[in-house]
Tab-separated table of C-alpha atoms in Angstrom:
chain	number	residue	atom	x	y	z
A	1	MET	CA	114.606	129.762	91.745
A	2	MET	CA	115.332	126.262	90.457
A	3	GLN	CA	118.220	125.734	92.878
A	4	PRO	CA	116.053	124.568	95.829
A	5	VAL	CA	114.342	122.065	93.509
A	6	LYS	CA	117.713	120.849	92.226
A	7	ASN	CA	118.979	120.537	95.794
A	8	LEU	CA	115.916	118.496	96.747
A	9	PHE	CA	116.329	116.071	93.853
A	10	ASN	CA	120.003	115.624	94.738
A	11	ALA	CA	119.425	115.363	98.487
A	12	ARG	CA	120.617	112.435	100.565
A	13	GLU	CA	119.844	113.088	104.227
A	14	ALA	CA	116.487	114.345	105.487
A	15	THR	CA	117.745	117.767	106.526
A	16	ARG	CA	115.412	120.628	107.418
A	17	PRO	CA	115.472	122.167	103.897
A	18	VAL	CA	114.731	118.749	102.404
A	19	ILE	CA	111.777	118.206	104.738
A	20	ILE	CA	110.399	121.657	103.947
A	21	GLY	CA	110.770	120.965	100.233
A	22	LEU	CA	108.975	117.628	100.545
A	23	LEU	CA	106.122	119.236	102.463
A	24	VAL	CA	105.784	121.917	99.786
A	25	LEU	CA	105.571	119.214	97.103
A	26	THR	CA	102.970	117.349	99.165
A	27	ILE	CA	100.896	120.527	99.396
A	28	ILE	CA	101.111	120.812	95.603
A	29	GLY	CA	100.023	117.186	95.305
A	30	ALA	CA	97.115	117.814	97.692
A	31	GLY	CA	96.115	120.875	95.651
A	32	LEU	CA	95.982	118.738	92.520
A	33	ALA	CA	93.928	116.185	94.445
A	34	VAL	CA	91.402	118.882	95.366
A	35	LEU	CA	91.099	119.868	91.707
A	36	THR	CA	90.211	116.296	90.744
A	37	LYS	CA	87.182	116.494	93.057
A	38	GLN	CA	86.209	120.065	92.310
A	39	TRP	CA	83.276	119.245	90.037
A	40	CYS	CA	81.590	117.361	92.862
A	41	ARG	CA	82.515	119.981	95.444
A	42	ILE	CA	80.636	122.525	93.318
A	43	ASN	CA	77.788	120.393	91.980
A	44	GLY	CA	77.337	117.818	94.704
A	45	TRP	CA	77.554	114.055	94.277
A	46	PRO	CA	74.652	113.010	91.993
A	47	ASP	CA	74.701	109.281	91.271
A	48	ALA	CA	75.863	108.906	87.685
A	49	GLU	CA	77.545	112.280	87.267
A	50	GLN	CA	79.986	111.729	90.155
A	51	HIS	CA	81.239	108.646	88.323
A	52	LEU	CA	81.375	110.383	84.973
A	53	HIS	CA	83.420	113.237	86.451
A	54	MET	CA	85.542	110.761	88.454
A	55	CYS	CA	84.968	112.534	91.765
A	56	TYR	CA	83.119	109.821	93.672
A	57	SER	CA	84.090	109.524	97.345
A	58	ASP	CA	83.118	107.090	100.073
A	59	PHE	CA	83.228	110.045	102.462
A	60	THR	CA	80.111	111.578	100.970
A	61	GLN	CA	78.397	108.315	100.086
A	62	LEU	CA	78.634	106.858	103.599
A	63	PHE	CA	77.857	110.134	105.366
A	64	GLY	CA	74.326	110.053	104.009
A	65	THR	CA	73.650	106.308	104.029
A	66	ARG	CA	75.175	105.048	107.284
A	67	GLY	CA	73.456	107.337	109.767
A	68	MET	CA	76.444	109.627	110.287
A	69	ALA	CA	74.557	112.659	108.985
A	70	ASP	CA	72.231	112.111	111.950
A	71	LYS	CA	75.256	111.707	114.260
A	72	LEU	CA	74.595	108.020	114.823
A	73	PHE	CA	77.933	106.483	115.746
A	74	PRO	CA	79.048	103.482	113.665
A	75	TYR	CA	78.193	100.087	115.170
A	76	PHE	CA	75.583	101.734	117.417
A	77	THR	CA	73.184	103.163	114.831
A	78	GLY	CA	70.299	100.712	115.147
A	79	LEU	CA	69.983	100.867	111.353
A	80	PRO	CA	69.145	97.804	109.227
A	81	ALA	CA	72.022	95.434	108.477
A	82	GLU	CA	72.322	96.674	104.886
A	83	GLN	CA	73.102	100.159	106.209
A	84	ALA	CA	75.743	99.040	108.698
A	85	LEU	CA	79.260	100.383	108.176
A	86	GLU	CA	81.254	97.341	107.058
A	87	TYR	CA	84.633	98.840	108.023
A	88	PRO	CA	87.306	97.892	110.572
A	89	VAL	CA	87.040	99.575	113.958
A	90	LEU	CA	89.615	102.335	113.659
A	91	LEU	CA	88.249	103.636	110.367
A	92	ALA	CA	84.722	103.455	111.779
A	93	ILE	CA	85.842	105.539	114.759
A	94	ILE	CA	87.424	108.140	112.467
A	95	ALA	CA	84.323	108.232	110.258
A	96	GLY	CA	82.062	108.653	113.299
A	97	LEU	CA	84.132	111.260	115.120
A	98	THR	CA	84.534	113.471	112.052
A	99	ALA	CA	80.760	113.393	111.572
A	100	MET	CA	80.314	114.588	115.155
A	101	VAL	CA	82.272	117.802	114.514
A	102	ILE	CA	80.118	118.863	111.552
A	103	PRO	CA	77.677	121.555	112.830
A	104	GLY	CA	73.981	120.753	112.703
A	105	ILE	CA	72.204	117.453	112.203
A	106	GLY	CA	70.549	115.668	109.305
A	107	PHE	CA	71.606	115.374	105.699
A	108	SER	CA	72.123	118.462	103.565
A	109	PRO	CA	74.481	119.231	100.672
A	110	GLU	CA	76.293	121.782	102.850
A	111	ARG	CA	76.928	119.280	105.658
A	112	GLN	CA	77.933	116.614	103.136
A	113	LEU	CA	80.525	118.973	101.647
A	114	ALA	CA	81.800	119.914	105.097
A	115	TYR	CA	82.202	116.235	105.997
A	116	PHE	CA	84.065	115.623	102.753
A	117	ASP	CA	86.383	118.579	103.336
A	118	VAL	CA	87.175	117.622	106.941
A	119	ASN	CA	88.069	114.061	106.001
A	120	SER	CA	90.006	115.200	102.939
A	121	ALA	CA	92.070	117.593	105.074
A	122	LEU	CA	92.841	114.829	107.574
A	123	SER	CA	93.825	112.499	104.726
A	124	PHE	CA	96.213	115.150	103.414
A	125	ILE	CA	97.832	115.354	106.849
A	126	CYS	CA	98.244	111.575	106.800
A	127	TRP	CA	99.798	111.900	103.337
A	128	ALA	CA	102.333	114.430	104.621
A	129	VAL	CA	103.244	112.126	107.525
A	130	VAL	CA	103.750	109.244	105.078
A	131	VAL	CA	106.071	111.413	102.984
A	132	LEU	CA	108.132	112.325	106.051
A	133	ALA	CA	108.197	108.725	107.281
A	134	VAL	CA	109.541	107.574	103.916
A	135	ALA	CA	112.126	110.371	103.839
A	136	TYR	CA	113.466	109.475	107.280
A	137	ALA	CA	113.225	105.717	106.731
A	138	ALA	CA	115.128	105.960	103.440
A	139	LYS	CA	118.065	107.538	105.323
A	140	HIS	CA	120.634	108.302	102.594
A	141	ARG	CA	117.973	108.411	99.872
A	142	SER	CA	115.531	110.875	101.408
A	143	ARG	CA	114.944	112.410	97.973
A	144	ASP	CA	113.035	109.292	96.957
A	145	ALA	CA	110.125	110.554	99.058
A	146	ILE	CA	109.422	112.984	96.187
A	147	MET	CA	107.710	110.055	94.471
A	148	VAL	CA	105.284	109.750	97.385
A	149	ALA	CA	104.650	113.494	97.543
A	150	LEU	CA	103.667	113.700	93.868
A	151	ALA	CA	102.418	110.167	93.158
A	152	PRO	CA	99.505	110.265	90.696
A	153	GLY	CA	98.045	107.233	92.487
A	154	ILE	CA	97.787	109.212	95.719
A	155	ILE	CA	96.639	112.413	94.026
A	156	LEU	CA	93.695	110.565	92.477
A	157	THR	CA	92.703	108.340	95.413
A	158	SER	CA	93.592	110.242	98.592
A	159	GLN	CA	89.988	111.480	98.984
A	160	LEU	CA	88.287	108.267	97.945
A	161	ASN	CA	88.397	106.481	101.306
A	162	TRP	CA	90.176	106.542	104.678
A	163	ASP	CA	93.030	104.276	103.530
A	164	LEU	CA	95.725	106.909	104.093
A	165	TRP	CA	95.215	106.484	107.843
A	166	ALA	CA	96.280	102.852	107.557
A	167	VAL	CA	99.155	103.742	105.217
A	168	MET	CA	100.369	106.362	107.693
A	169	LEU	CA	100.309	103.929	110.622
A	170	ALA	CA	102.045	101.223	108.574
A	171	MET	CA	104.841	103.507	107.416
A	172	CYS	CA	105.331	105.024	110.853
A	173	GLY	CA	105.532	101.481	112.208
A	174	LEU	CA	108.301	100.605	109.749
A	175	LEU	CA	110.092	103.850	110.586
A	176	ALA	CA	109.904	103.017	114.301
A	177	PHE	CA	111.359	99.565	113.594
A	178	SER	CA	114.204	101.177	111.654
A	179	ARG	CA	114.900	103.396	114.663
A	180	LYS	CA	115.071	100.323	116.955
A	181	HIS	CA	111.766	101.040	118.728
A	182	ILE	CA	110.323	97.566	118.328
A	183	VAL	CA	107.463	97.985	120.822
A	184	LEU	CA	106.329	101.224	119.190
A	185	ALA	CA	106.683	99.592	115.780
A	186	GLY	CA	104.392	96.781	116.863
A	187	VAL	CA	101.838	99.179	118.340
A	188	LEU	CA	101.690	101.255	115.154
A	189	LEU	CA	101.370	98.201	112.911
A	190	GLY	CA	98.670	96.828	115.220
A	191	LEU	CA	96.741	100.091	115.007
A	192	GLY	CA	97.220	100.046	111.256
A	193	ALA	CA	95.694	96.560	111.175
A	194	ALA	CA	92.744	97.948	113.138
A	195	ALA	CA	92.188	100.327	110.204
A	196	LYS	CA	92.967	97.962	107.294
A	197	LEU	CA	94.197	94.373	107.404
A	198	TYR	CA	97.326	94.840	105.313
A	199	PRO	CA	99.660	96.390	107.956
A	200	PHE	CA	99.400	93.115	109.899
A	201	PHE	CA	101.054	91.304	106.987
A	202	LEU	CA	104.190	93.404	107.457
A	203	PHE	CA	104.948	91.306	110.531
A	204	GLY	CA	105.682	88.516	108.047
A	205	ALA	CA	108.599	90.486	106.612
A	206	ILE	CA	109.895	91.167	110.116
A	207	LEU	CA	109.601	87.453	110.937
A	208	VAL	CA	111.814	86.426	107.998
A	209	LEU	CA	114.562	88.894	108.918
A	210	CYS	CA	114.462	88.007	112.603
A	211	TRP	CA	114.601	84.320	111.749
A	212	ARG	CA	117.676	84.769	109.567
A	213	THR	CA	119.510	86.819	112.171
A	214	GLY	CA	118.487	84.669	115.121
A	215	ARG	CA	116.814	87.639	116.809
A	216	MET	CA	113.348	86.155	117.173
A	217	ARG	CA	112.775	88.140	120.347
A	218	HIS	CA	112.409	91.270	118.208
A	219	PHE	CA	109.654	89.604	116.221
A	220	TRP	CA	107.767	88.276	119.236
A	221	VAL	CA	107.969	91.589	121.083
A	222	SER	CA	106.763	93.589	118.069
A	223	LEU	CA	103.998	91.073	117.298
A	224	ALA	CA	102.803	90.986	120.904
A	225	SER	CA	102.753	94.788	121.007
A	226	GLY	CA	100.728	94.842	117.778
A	227	ILE	CA	98.212	92.325	119.080
A	228	VAL	CA	97.749	94.277	122.309
A	229	ALA	CA	97.208	97.515	120.345
A	230	TRP	CA	94.719	95.818	118.019
A	231	LEU	CA	92.826	94.318	120.949
A	232	ALA	CA	92.765	97.639	122.800
A	233	VAL	CA	90.886	99.210	119.904
A	234	ASN	CA	88.691	96.243	118.986
A	235	VAL	CA	87.677	94.588	122.271
A	236	PRO	CA	85.349	97.388	123.471
A	237	PHE	CA	83.345	97.035	120.252
A	238	MET	CA	83.524	93.248	120.271
A	239	ILE	CA	81.930	93.291	123.726
A	240	THR	CA	79.286	95.950	123.134
A	241	ALA	CA	78.375	95.486	119.447
A	242	PHE	CA	79.677	92.113	118.297
A	243	ASP	CA	77.349	91.655	115.319
A	244	GLU	CA	78.188	95.089	113.928
A	245	TRP	CA	81.900	94.661	114.727
A	246	SER	CA	82.085	91.319	112.956
A	247	ARG	CA	80.234	92.543	109.868
A	248	PHE	CA	83.458	93.642	108.186
A	249	TYR	CA	84.896	90.141	108.458
A	250	THR	CA	81.721	88.300	107.418
A	251	PHE	CA	81.124	90.775	104.595
A	252	SER	CA	84.702	90.358	103.346
A	253	GLY	CA	84.355	86.589	103.357
A	254	ASP	CA	80.959	86.391	101.675
A	255	ARG	CA	81.106	89.251	99.184
A	256	PRO	CA	81.365	88.364	95.475
A	257	ALA	CA	84.330	89.233	93.300
A	258	GLY	CA	84.796	92.975	93.166
A	259	ASN	CA	85.756	95.327	90.377
A	260	SER	CA	89.284	95.051	88.971
A	261	SER	CA	89.929	91.710	90.673
A	262	MET	CA	91.293	88.726	88.779
A	263	TRP	CA	88.327	86.773	90.161
A	264	LEU	CA	86.009	88.617	87.783
A	265	ALA	CA	87.342	86.247	85.141
A	266	PHE	CA	85.845	83.324	87.073
A	267	VAL	CA	82.355	84.667	87.722
A	268	TRP	CA	81.057	82.541	84.843
A	269	THR	CA	81.878	79.398	86.863
A	270	GLY	CA	79.107	80.200	89.341
A	271	MET	CA	81.473	80.253	92.329
A	272	ASP	CA	80.066	82.197	95.238
A	273	GLY	CA	81.987	84.748	97.272
A	274	SER	CA	82.751	82.301	100.070
A	275	THR	CA	84.382	79.797	97.716
A	276	MET	CA	86.400	82.549	96.095
A	277	SER	CA	87.537	83.645	99.552
A	278	TYR	CA	88.902	80.174	100.310
A	279	LEU	CA	90.771	80.096	97.016
A	280	SER	CA	91.985	83.665	97.375
A	281	ASN	CA	93.252	83.103	100.902
A	282	GLY	CA	94.842	79.812	99.895
A	283	LEU	CA	96.737	81.374	97.001
A	284	PHE	CA	97.853	84.256	99.206
A	285	GLY	CA	99.070	81.763	101.820
A	286	ILE	CA	101.057	79.863	99.190
A	287	ALA	CA	102.535	83.152	97.942
A	288	CYS	CA	103.571	84.052	101.497
A	289	LEU	CA	105.311	80.701	101.878
A	290	GLY	CA	107.133	81.371	98.630
A	291	ILE	CA	108.194	84.817	99.806
A	292	ALA	CA	109.386	83.333	103.099
A	293	TRP	CA	111.418	80.725	101.200
A	294	LEU	CA	112.884	83.469	99.028
A	295	GLY	CA	113.797	85.543	102.070
A	296	LEU	CA	115.324	82.626	103.965
A	297	SER	CA	117.277	81.173	101.046
A	298	ALA	CA	118.652	84.281	99.325
A	299	LYS	CA	122.423	84.490	99.470
A	300	ARG	CA	122.143	87.967	101.029
A	301	ARG	CA	119.402	88.853	103.463
A	302	PRO	CA	116.629	90.771	101.660
A	303	ARG	CA	115.667	94.218	102.810
A	304	LEU	CA	112.516	94.682	104.874
A	305	ALA	CA	110.870	96.912	102.258
A	306	GLN	CA	111.437	94.333	99.515
A	307	LEU	CA	109.707	91.570	101.468
A	308	ALA	CA	106.928	93.919	102.604
A	309	PHE	CA	106.170	94.998	99.042
A	310	LEU	CA	106.017	91.408	97.801
A	311	ILE	CA	103.642	90.361	100.599
A	312	VAL	CA	101.231	93.267	100.099
A	313	ALA	CA	101.382	92.908	96.316
A	314	ALA	CA	100.493	89.208	96.620
A	315	PHE	CA	97.544	90.099	98.838
A	316	LEU	CA	96.247	92.563	96.234
A	317	LEU	CA	96.872	90.307	93.236
A	318	PHE	CA	95.012	87.359	94.755
A	319	GLY	CA	92.367	89.386	96.604
A	320	LYS	CA	88.716	89.378	95.590
A	321	VAL	CA	88.624	93.168	95.415
A	322	TYR	CA	90.987	95.782	94.029
A	323	SER	CA	89.666	99.209	94.914
A	324	PRO	CA	91.508	102.056	93.144
A	325	GLN	CA	92.842	103.474	96.434
A	326	PHE	CA	94.703	100.239	97.228
A	327	VAL	CA	97.571	101.509	95.083
A	328	MET	CA	98.394	103.823	98.023
A	329	TRP	CA	99.310	100.772	100.116
A	330	LEU	CA	102.094	99.963	97.664
A	331	ILE	CA	103.518	103.350	96.691
A	332	PRO	CA	105.588	104.044	99.862
A	333	LEU	CA	106.762	100.423	99.971
A	334	TYR	CA	107.851	100.625	96.330
A	335	VAL	CA	109.800	103.811	96.994
A	336	LEU	CA	111.681	102.067	99.812
A	337	ALA	CA	112.052	98.762	97.953
A	338	ARG	CA	112.975	99.768	94.401
A	339	PRO	CA	113.123	103.540	93.859
A	340	LYS	CA	113.412	103.790	90.079
A	341	TRP	CA	111.762	106.825	88.559
A	342	ARG	CA	111.129	105.543	85.026
A	343	GLU	CA	109.537	102.328	86.242
A	344	PHE	CA	107.534	104.223	88.843
A	345	LEU	CA	106.125	106.644	86.269
A	346	VAL	CA	105.159	103.827	83.889
A	347	TRP	CA	103.391	102.047	86.758
A	348	GLN	CA	101.575	105.190	87.813
A	349	GLY	CA	100.584	105.948	84.234
A	350	ILE	CA	98.971	102.517	83.992
A	351	GLU	CA	97.172	103.099	87.292
A	352	VAL	CA	95.841	106.425	85.944
A	353	PHE	CA	94.571	104.638	82.829
A	354	HIS	CA	92.904	102.019	85.014
A	355	TRP	CA	91.406	104.758	87.222
A	356	VAL	CA	89.845	106.574	84.270
A	357	PHE	CA	88.072	103.516	82.908
A	358	VAL	CA	86.952	102.266	86.311
A	359	TRP	CA	84.836	105.408	86.597
A	360	LEU	CA	83.704	105.596	82.978
A	361	TRP	CA	82.608	101.952	83.192
A	362	SER	CA	80.737	102.570	86.447
A	363	ALA	CA	79.185	105.768	85.006
A	364	LYS	CA	77.805	103.713	82.135
A	365	TRP	CA	76.089	101.174	84.359
A	366	VAL	CA	75.035	103.481	87.203
A	367	SER	CA	73.352	105.728	84.609
A	368	GLY	CA	71.379	102.808	83.225
A	369	LEU	CA	73.390	102.931	79.973
A	370	GLU	CA	72.607	106.624	79.478
A	371	TYR	CA	76.349	107.217	79.117
A	372	PHE	CA	78.264	105.168	76.527
A	373	GLY	CA	75.305	102.794	76.265
A	374	GLY	CA	75.706	102.080	72.563
A	375	SER	CA	79.284	100.842	72.678
A	376	TRP	CA	81.368	98.153	74.331
A	377	ALA	CA	84.528	100.248	74.012
A	378	ILE	CA	84.406	101.238	77.691
A	379	GLU	CA	84.286	97.588	78.788
A	380	ILE	CA	87.198	96.715	76.496
A	381	LEU	CA	89.328	99.585	77.755
A	382	TYR	CA	88.395	98.822	81.344
A	383	GLY	CA	89.467	95.206	80.810
A	384	ILE	CA	92.745	96.397	79.311
A	385	GLY	CA	93.238	98.586	82.386
A	386	ILE	CA	92.707	95.634	84.743
A	387	VAL	CA	95.122	93.400	82.844
A	388	ALA	CA	97.694	96.182	82.499
A	389	HIS	CA	97.723	97.174	86.168
A	390	MET	CA	98.000	93.537	87.285
A	391	ALA	CA	100.709	92.793	84.711
A	392	MET	CA	102.703	95.832	85.824
A	393	LEU	CA	102.434	94.793	89.460
A	394	VAL	CA	103.658	91.296	88.561
A	395	TYR	CA	106.522	92.875	86.591
A	396	ILE	CA	107.594	94.965	89.588
A	397	CYS	CA	107.447	91.894	91.838
A	398	VAL	CA	109.640	89.966	89.390
A	399	LYS	CA	112.141	92.832	89.375
A	400	ILE	CA	112.217	92.964	93.181
A	401	ILE	CA	112.708	89.199	93.329
A	402	GLY	CA	115.582	89.685	90.879
A	403	ASP	CA	117.090	92.339	93.142
A	404	ILE	CA	116.880	89.919	96.074
A	405	ARG	CA	118.493	87.057	94.144
A	406	ASN	CA	121.122	89.390	92.663
A	407	PRO	CA	121.785	91.996	95.382
A	408	ASP	CA	124.370	93.775	93.238
A	409	ARG	CA	121.411	95.138	91.242
A	410	ASP	CA	119.806	96.675	94.341
A	411	VAL	CA	119.970	100.464	93.917
A	412	VAL	CA	119.454	101.084	97.636
A	413	ARG	CA	122.539	99.019	98.497
A	414	ALA	CA	124.641	100.596	95.756
A	415	ASP	CA	126.272	102.970	98.262
A	416	GLY	CA	127.393	100.070	100.482
A	417	SER	CA	124.579	100.316	103.037
A	418	ASP	CA	122.719	97.244	104.267
A	419	ASP	CA	119.023	97.847	105.018
A	420	PRO	CA	117.760	101.279	106.111
A	421	LEU	CA	114.680	99.714	107.721
A	422	ALA	CA	116.411	96.850	109.553
A	423	GLY	CA	117.042	98.704	112.818
A	424	ASP	CA	118.734	96.381	115.311
A	425	LEU	CA	119.086	93.749	112.578
A	426	GLU	CA	121.162	95.895	110.248
A	427	ASN	CA	124.583	94.430	109.362
A	428	LEU	CA	124.082	91.424	111.646
A	429	PRO	CA	125.432	88.095	110.368
A	430	ASP	CA	122.957	85.394	109.398
A	431	LYS	CA	122.207	82.594	111.851
A	432	PHE	CA	119.868	80.623	109.619
A	433	VAL	CA	119.826	80.370	105.833
A	434	LEU	CA	117.935	77.702	103.915
A	435	GLY	CA	120.185	75.506	101.791
A	436	ARG	CA	123.534	76.582	103.164
A	437	ARG	CA	125.417	77.155	106.373
A	438	ALA	CA	125.006	80.634	107.818
A	439	ARG	CA	127.971	82.814	108.625
A	440	SER	CA	129.123	82.563	112.191
A	441	GLU	CA	129.192	85.460	114.616
A	442	PRO	CA	132.389	87.537	114.033
C-alpha cells in the first residue's frame, strides 16, 4: 500500500500515476481545509466566535454586507460607499456570479453556507490546478508539487478569500511561458493581475531574463498580451462604474497599516495611510531595482522562479497589509525556486503559529475583551508571530540570493538542467551582463 506513495515521492516526470497521486493528496489537503472551517459551517459565523474558532471567511462576511445576498452585482449595487466591494474586477465578477447561482434571495444562514461552500469548492479546484501547474512546470522535479498539495498555509487559508484564483492564473501563466506560449503566458498573467496585483510583478522577472538573453521581443509580446487581457476585463467596468471600479485602488492607497504589516511598528509616528503608501511603494521599487541588478549581474542567469519569488516577497515585506492568505502567493513560487522540505516545513510551521495568534488576537478585540481580556499574552505572541514570519521570509530570500550568486548550490540545477520555466530562453547564451562581457553566440 505504501508503494504508490514511495513512487510519488521519488517521481521525476509528471506521468499519469504521479498526477493522480498529486490530485489525491490535494483532495486530502482540501478535506483538512474543510475541517478547519467545520465549526462555522455547523454554527454559523457569529462575530467573535468565528475568530476564536479560526474559521472566519471573507466569503460569508461579504455575502451579507455587500448586497450579494440580494443578488446585487458588485460595482452596480447602489449601496453606500462603505458597503462597496473594494476588490479588483475579476474577483468581484467571481464573487457576484457565485452569488447569482445560490437559490433564493435575501440573507439567511442556509444561503450564507451555500455561498461559502460554492466558493470553497471553486477554490479547491483552483488549488488542484496550481498543483498540476507546478508539477508540469517543475519538469524533472514533479514530486516537489507534493508541498503545494499538502501545504499547511494553503490548508488554512484556501477558504479565507478568493486569492487562489489569482494564484492559479499566475502559475498557469508561468507554465505557459515555460512551454513557449508567450502570448498565452501574458494573457494569463494579465488576468491574474485583474484578480490581484501581484501576478503583474512577474513580468519583472521575465524582463530580466529577456534582457540578459537579448530576446526582448518575448518580454514585449507577453507584456502587451497581459495589458490587453487586463484591459478587456477592466474597461467595461471603468466605463460603466468608474467610481466603484477605482475604489480598490483608492482604498489601497489610503488605508492605514493593516494587521501583520511591518508598518504597524510606525503607527505611533502619526503617519497616515497615504504617506505609508508612498514609503511602501518606494521601498518596493528600490527592492525591485536591487533584484534587477542581482539578476543582470549574476555570473549565471538566475532562474525565473527565483526572481519571481524575490519580487513577490519584497512586495509582501514592504506592503502595508499582510493578510494570512498571502502566503499562498509564495508557496508555489518557493517550490519552484528552492524546493527544500526541511526549510519549507519550518516556514509553514511559523505561518501556522502566526495564523493562530492572528485569530486569537482578533477574537479578543472583536469580543470587546470578553476573550483573553485580562492578559497581554495574546498581543505578545501575536507580535512574535509577525516578527517570526517576516524573519523567515527574509531568511528564505537570503538563501535564494545565495543560490543565485552561487549556482552550484541550486538544487534544481543539480541534475545539469538550466531553468525549467525559461521556455525559449532556456540554455541561451547571455547577451548582456552587468559588470562583465557576455558570452557570444556559439
